[in-house]
Amino acid sequence: MKEQRPFYRVFTVTKQEAAVQQIEAAIAAFSAGHFAVTITLAGAAEDMAPEKANGLWTGIRDNPTRPVPESKVWVGRLNETRNWLKHDRAEDTRALVSFEAGLFILRAMDKWEPWTPPMLAFRDLWFSSPKLMRPEDYSPEVGE
């Protein structure tokens, strides 16, 4: 059988275009419930951009009322799931929460503008939907 996939193709993209592809794929993964993919792609897109003064990440990171006083520990907690997905960790399982996955998308979107229609639709969905903020409000999805 002759191979039909186009392995010979080469695309040149800017950082902006690559980040948009990652964010849009993260949004699609979020909608499918693939939160590991969501967090990984959105985290990669966010990391491609320079620090944004007064951006969403800066506001969360530097929040004076954060529950953890030490900045390094707080940042570690905020990125704990992304780091678990990237690095070898002792824990074999982890609960992936939709709120956290969505927040990773917003963190990435905040650094890359202009927003595309899928990004605008995600923003509208995020701000129009009730979000659960307490761990006890979540119940794990059970696979069929």
PDB file of C-alpha atoms in Angstrom:
ATOM      1  CA  MET A   1       0.000   0.000   0.000  1.00  0.00           C
ATOM      2  CA  LYS A   2       1.361   3.385  -0.962  1.00  0.00           C
ATOM      3  CA  GLU A   3       1.620   5.967   1.828  1.00  0.00           C
ATOM      4  CA  GLN A   4      -0.911   8.753   1.259  1.00  0.00           C
ATOM      5  CA  ARG A   5      -0.080  11.108   4.131  1.00  0.00           C
ATOM      6  CA  PRO A   6       1.799  14.258   3.136  1.00  0.00           C
ATOM      7  CA  PHE A   7       5.006  13.847   5.134  1.00  0.00           C
ATOM      8  CA  TYR A   8       6.849  15.999   2.614  1.00  0.00           C
ATOM      9  CA  ARG A   9       4.929  19.167   3.522  1.00  0.00           C
ATOM     10  CA  VAL A  10       6.657  22.056   5.262  1.00  0.00           C
ATOM     11  CA  PHE A  11       4.897  25.003   6.852  1.00  0.00           C
ATOM     12  CA  THR A  12       6.541  28.195   8.023  1.00  0.00           C
ATOM     13  CA  VAL A  13       4.698  29.882  10.877  1.00  0.00           C
ATOM     14  CA  THR A  14       5.259  32.849  13.102  1.00  0.00           C
ATOM     15  CA  LYS A  15       5.147  32.507  16.876  1.00  0.00           C
ATOM     16  CA  GLN A  16       1.752  34.214  16.747  1.00  0.00           C
ATOM     17  CA  GLU A  17       0.406  31.672  14.249  1.00  0.00           C
ATOM     18  CA  ALA A  18       1.832  28.752  16.211  1.00  0.00           C
ATOM     19  CA  ALA A  19       0.347  30.048  19.461  1.00  0.00           C
ATOM     20  CA  VAL A  20      -3.053  30.547  17.823  1.00  0.00           C
ATOM     21  CA  GLN A  21      -2.957  26.965  16.516  1.00  0.00           C
ATOM     22  CA  GLN A  22      -2.107  25.695  20.003  1.00  0.00           C
ATOM     23  CA  ILE A  23      -4.827  27.767  21.699  1.00  0.00           C
ATOM     24  CA  GLU A  24      -7.492  26.770  19.169  1.00  0.00           C
ATOM     25  CA  ALA A  25      -6.498  23.100  19.534  1.00  0.00           C
ATOM     26  CA  ALA A  26      -6.623  23.527  23.338  1.00  0.00           C
ATOM     27  CA  ILE A  27     -10.160  24.922  23.030  1.00  0.00           C
ATOM     28  CA  ALA A  28     -11.209  21.957  20.875  1.00  0.00           C
ATOM     29  CA  ALA A  29      -9.628  19.559  23.382  1.00  0.00           C
ATOM     30  CA  PHE A  30     -11.410  21.350  26.236  1.00  0.00           C
ATOM     31  CA  SER A  31     -14.749  20.885  24.487  1.00  0.00           C
ATOM     32  CA  ALA A  32     -13.985  17.169  24.076  1.00  0.00           C
ATOM     33  CA  GLY A  33     -13.044  16.835  27.757  1.00  0.00           C
ATOM     34  CA  HIS A  34      -9.372  16.178  27.015  1.00  0.00           C
ATOM     35  CA  PHE A  35      -8.024  18.378  29.776  1.00  0.00           C
ATOM     36  CA  ALA A  36      -4.460  16.992  29.696  1.00  0.00           C
ATOM     37  CA  VAL A  37      -4.188  18.080  26.053  1.00  0.00           C
ATOM     38  CA  THR A  38      -5.872  21.402  26.885  1.00  0.00           C
ATOM     39  CA  ILE A  39      -3.443  22.266  29.668  1.00  0.00           C
ATOM     40  CA  THR A  40      -0.367  21.118  27.736  1.00  0.00           C
ATOM     41  CA  LEU A  41      -1.190  23.079  24.568  1.00  0.00           C
ATOM     42  CA  ALA A  42      -2.403  26.215  26.342  1.00  0.00           C
ATOM     43  CA  GLY A  43       0.641  26.160  28.627  1.00  0.00           C
ATOM     44  CA  ALA A  44       2.948  25.898  25.616  1.00  0.00           C
ATOM     45  CA  ALA A  45       1.222  28.824  23.890  1.00  0.00           C
ATOM     46  CA  GLU A  46       1.436  30.918  27.036  1.00  0.00           C
ATOM     47  CA  ASP A  47       5.141  30.144  27.480  1.00  0.00           C
ATOM     48  CA  MET A  48       5.903  31.303  23.924  1.00  0.00           C
ATOM     49  CA  ALA A  49       4.882  34.863  24.747  1.00  0.00           C
ATOM     50  CA  PRO A  50       6.859  37.396  26.758  1.00  0.00           C
ATOM     51  CA  GLU A  51       5.624  38.431  30.183  1.00  0.00           C
ATOM     52  CA  LYS A  52       2.630  40.764  29.945  1.00  0.00           C
ATOM     53  CA  ALA A  53       2.547  43.608  32.461  1.00  0.00           C
ATOM     54  CA  ASN A  54      -0.838  43.749  34.179  1.00  0.00           C
ATOM     55  CA  GLY A  55      -1.941  40.577  32.379  1.00  0.00           C
ATOM     56  CA  LEU A  56      -4.094  37.765  33.743  1.00  0.00           C
ATOM     57  CA  TRP A  57      -1.125  35.603  34.779  1.00  0.00           C
ATOM     58  CA  THR A  58       0.599  38.521  36.497  1.00  0.00           C
ATOM     59  CA  GLY A  59      -2.591  39.353  38.377  1.00  0.00           C
ATOM     60  CA  ILE A  60      -3.066  35.792  39.587  1.00  0.00           C
ATOM     61  CA  ARG A  61       0.623  35.305  40.377  1.00  0.00           C
ATOM     62  CA  ASP A  62       1.034  38.599  42.233  1.00  0.00           C
ATOM     63  CA  ASN A  63      -2.360  38.579  43.980  1.00  0.00           C
ATOM     64  CA  PRO A  64      -1.720  40.051  47.454  1.00  0.00           C
ATOM     65  CA  THR A  65      -4.511  37.940  48.983  1.00  0.00           C
ATOM     66  CA  ARG A  66      -3.201  34.634  47.646  1.00  0.00           C
ATOM     67  CA  PRO A  67      -3.467  31.701  50.061  1.00  0.00           C
ATOM     68  CA  VAL A  68       0.276  30.935  49.881  1.00  0.00           C
ATOM     69  CA  PRO A  69       2.617  33.698  51.100  1.00  0.00           C
ATOM     70  CA  GLU A  70       5.802  32.598  49.292  1.00  0.00           C
ATOM     71  CA  SER A  71       5.777  33.539  45.611  1.00  0.00           C
ATOM     72  CA  LYS A  72       7.755  30.505  44.398  1.00  0.00           C
ATOM     73  CA  VAL A  73       5.443  28.093  46.238  1.00  0.00           C
ATOM     74  CA  TRP A  74       2.366  29.917  44.921  1.00  0.00           C
ATOM     75  CA  VAL A  75       3.590  29.779  41.308  1.00  0.00           C
ATOM     76  CA  GLY A  76       4.399  26.099  41.778  1.00  0.00           C
ATOM     77  CA  ARG A  77       0.873  25.453  42.971  1.00  0.00           C
ATOM     78  CA  LEU A  78      -0.649  27.383  40.058  1.00  0.00           C
ATOM     79  CA  ASN A  79       1.417  25.379  37.564  1.00  0.00           C
ATOM     80  CA  GLU A  80       1.275  22.073  39.435  1.00  0.00           C
ATOM     81  CA  THR A  81      -0.913  20.221  36.926  1.00  0.00           C
ATOM     82  CA  ARG A  82       0.991  21.526  33.906  1.00  0.00           C
ATOM     83  CA  ASN A  83       4.261  20.493  35.536  1.00  0.00           C
ATOM     84  CA  TRP A  84       2.825  17.065  36.410  1.00  0.00           C
ATOM     85  CA  LEU A  85       1.983  16.618  32.715  1.00  0.00           C
ATOM     86  CA  LYS A  86       5.483  17.711  31.622  1.00  0.00           C
ATOM     87  CA  HIS A  87       7.731  15.967  34.144  1.00  0.00           C
ATOM     88  CA  ASP A  88       8.171  12.611  35.803  1.00  0.00           C
ATOM     89  CA  ARG A  89       6.262  12.783  39.079  1.00  0.00           C
ATOM     90  CA  ALA A  90       5.712  10.232  41.821  1.00  0.00           C
ATOM     91  CA  GLU A  91       1.918  10.368  41.486  1.00  0.00           C
ATOM     92  CA  ASP A  92       0.514   8.070  38.803  1.00  0.00           C
ATOM     93  CA  THR A  93      -2.902   9.726  38.677  1.00  0.00           C
ATOM     94  CA  ARG A  94      -4.243  13.228  38.953  1.00  0.00           C
ATOM     95  CA  ALA A  95      -7.718  14.734  38.875  1.00  0.00           C
ATOM     96  CA  LEU A  96      -7.993  17.156  35.974  1.00  0.00           C
ATOM     97  CA  VAL A  97     -10.606  19.847  36.555  1.00  0.00           C
ATOM     98  CA  SER A  98     -12.409  21.768  33.821  1.00  0.00           C
ATOM     99  CA  PHE A  99     -12.043  25.084  35.646  1.00  0.00           C
ATOM    100  CA  GLU A 100      -8.260  24.729  35.771  1.00  0.00           C
ATOM    101  CA  ALA A 101      -8.075  23.678  32.108  1.00  0.00           C
ATOM    102  CA  GLY A 102     -10.189  26.670  31.102  1.00  0.00           C
ATOM    103  CA  LEU A 103      -8.025  29.006  33.126  1.00  0.00           C
ATOM    104  CA  PHE A 104      -4.951  27.772  31.247  1.00  0.00           C
ATOM    105  CA  ILE A 105      -6.673  28.681  27.980  1.00  0.00           C
ATOM    106  CA  LEU A 106      -7.443  32.169  29.291  1.00  0.00           C
ATOM    107  CA  ARG A 107      -3.861  32.604  30.489  1.00  0.00           C
ATOM    108  CA  ALA A 108      -2.618  31.822  26.978  1.00  0.00           C
ATOM    109  CA  MET A 109      -5.261  33.945  25.240  1.00  0.00           C
ATOM    110  CA  ASP A 110      -4.352  36.912  27.420  1.00  0.00           C
ATOM    111  CA  LYS A 111      -0.875  36.991  25.903  1.00  0.00           C
ATOM    112  CA  TRP A 112      -1.866  36.561  22.254  1.00  0.00           C
ATOM    113  CA  GLU A 113      -4.095  39.027  20.440  1.00  0.00           C
ATOM    114  CA  PRO A 114      -6.010  39.561  18.233  1.00  0.00           C
ATOM    115  CA  TRP A 115      -8.361  36.761  19.221  1.00  0.00           C
ATOM    116  CA  THR A 116      -9.814  34.464  16.611  1.00  0.00           C
ATOM    117  CA  PRO A 117     -13.505  33.468  16.457  1.00  0.00           C
ATOM    118  CA  PRO A 118     -12.885  30.245  18.472  1.00  0.00           C
ATOM    119  CA  MET A 119     -11.113  32.299  21.150  1.00  0.00           C
ATOM    120  CA  LEU A 120     -13.950  34.832  21.275  1.00  0.00           C
ATOM    121  CA  ALA A 121     -16.477  32.001  21.535  1.00  0.00           C
ATOM    122  CA  PHE A 122     -14.504  30.454  24.399  1.00  0.00           C
ATOM    123  CA  ARG A 123     -14.335  33.802  26.192  1.00  0.00           C
ATOM    124  CA  ASP A 124     -18.078  34.234  25.822  1.00  0.00           C
ATOM    125  CA  LEU A 125     -18.710  30.701  27.090  1.00  0.00           C
ATOM    126  CA  TRP A 126     -16.379  31.239  30.063  1.00  0.00           C
ATOM    127  CA  PHE A 127     -18.014  34.453  31.194  1.00  0.00           C
ATOM    128  CA  SER A 128     -21.581  33.248  30.650  1.00  0.00           C
ATOM    129  CA  SER A 129     -21.237  29.911  32.473  1.00  0.00           C
ATOM    130  CA  PRO A 130     -21.361  29.347  36.226  1.00  0.00           C
ATOM    131  CA  LYS A 131     -18.023  28.070  37.471  1.00  0.00           C
ATOM    132  CA  LEU A 132     -17.515  25.906  40.524  1.00  0.00           C
ATOM    133  CA  MET A 133     -14.697  27.144  42.727  1.00  0.00           C
ATOM    134  CA  ARG A 134     -14.666  24.677  45.631  1.00  0.00           C
ATOM    135  CA  PRO A 135     -13.120  21.202  45.293  1.00  0.00           C
ATOM    136  CA  GLU A 136     -16.119  19.624  47.019  1.00  0.00           C
ATOM    137  CA  ASP A 137     -18.371  20.908  44.201  1.00  0.00           C
ATOM    138  CA  TYR A 138     -16.641  18.686  41.660  1.00  0.00           C
ATOM    139  CA  SER A 139     -17.335  15.055  41.063  1.00  0.00           C
ATOM    140  CA  PRO A 140     -15.117  12.912  38.847  1.00  0.00           C
ATOM    141  CA  GLU A 141     -16.460  11.840  35.488  1.00  0.00           C
ATOM    142  CA  VAL A 142     -16.756   8.077  35.283  1.00  0.00           C
ATOM    143  CA  GLY A 143     -15.857   6.491  31.975  1.00  0.00           C
ATOM    144  CA  GLU A 144     -18.288   4.097  30.353  1.00  0.00           C
TER     145      GLU A 144
END
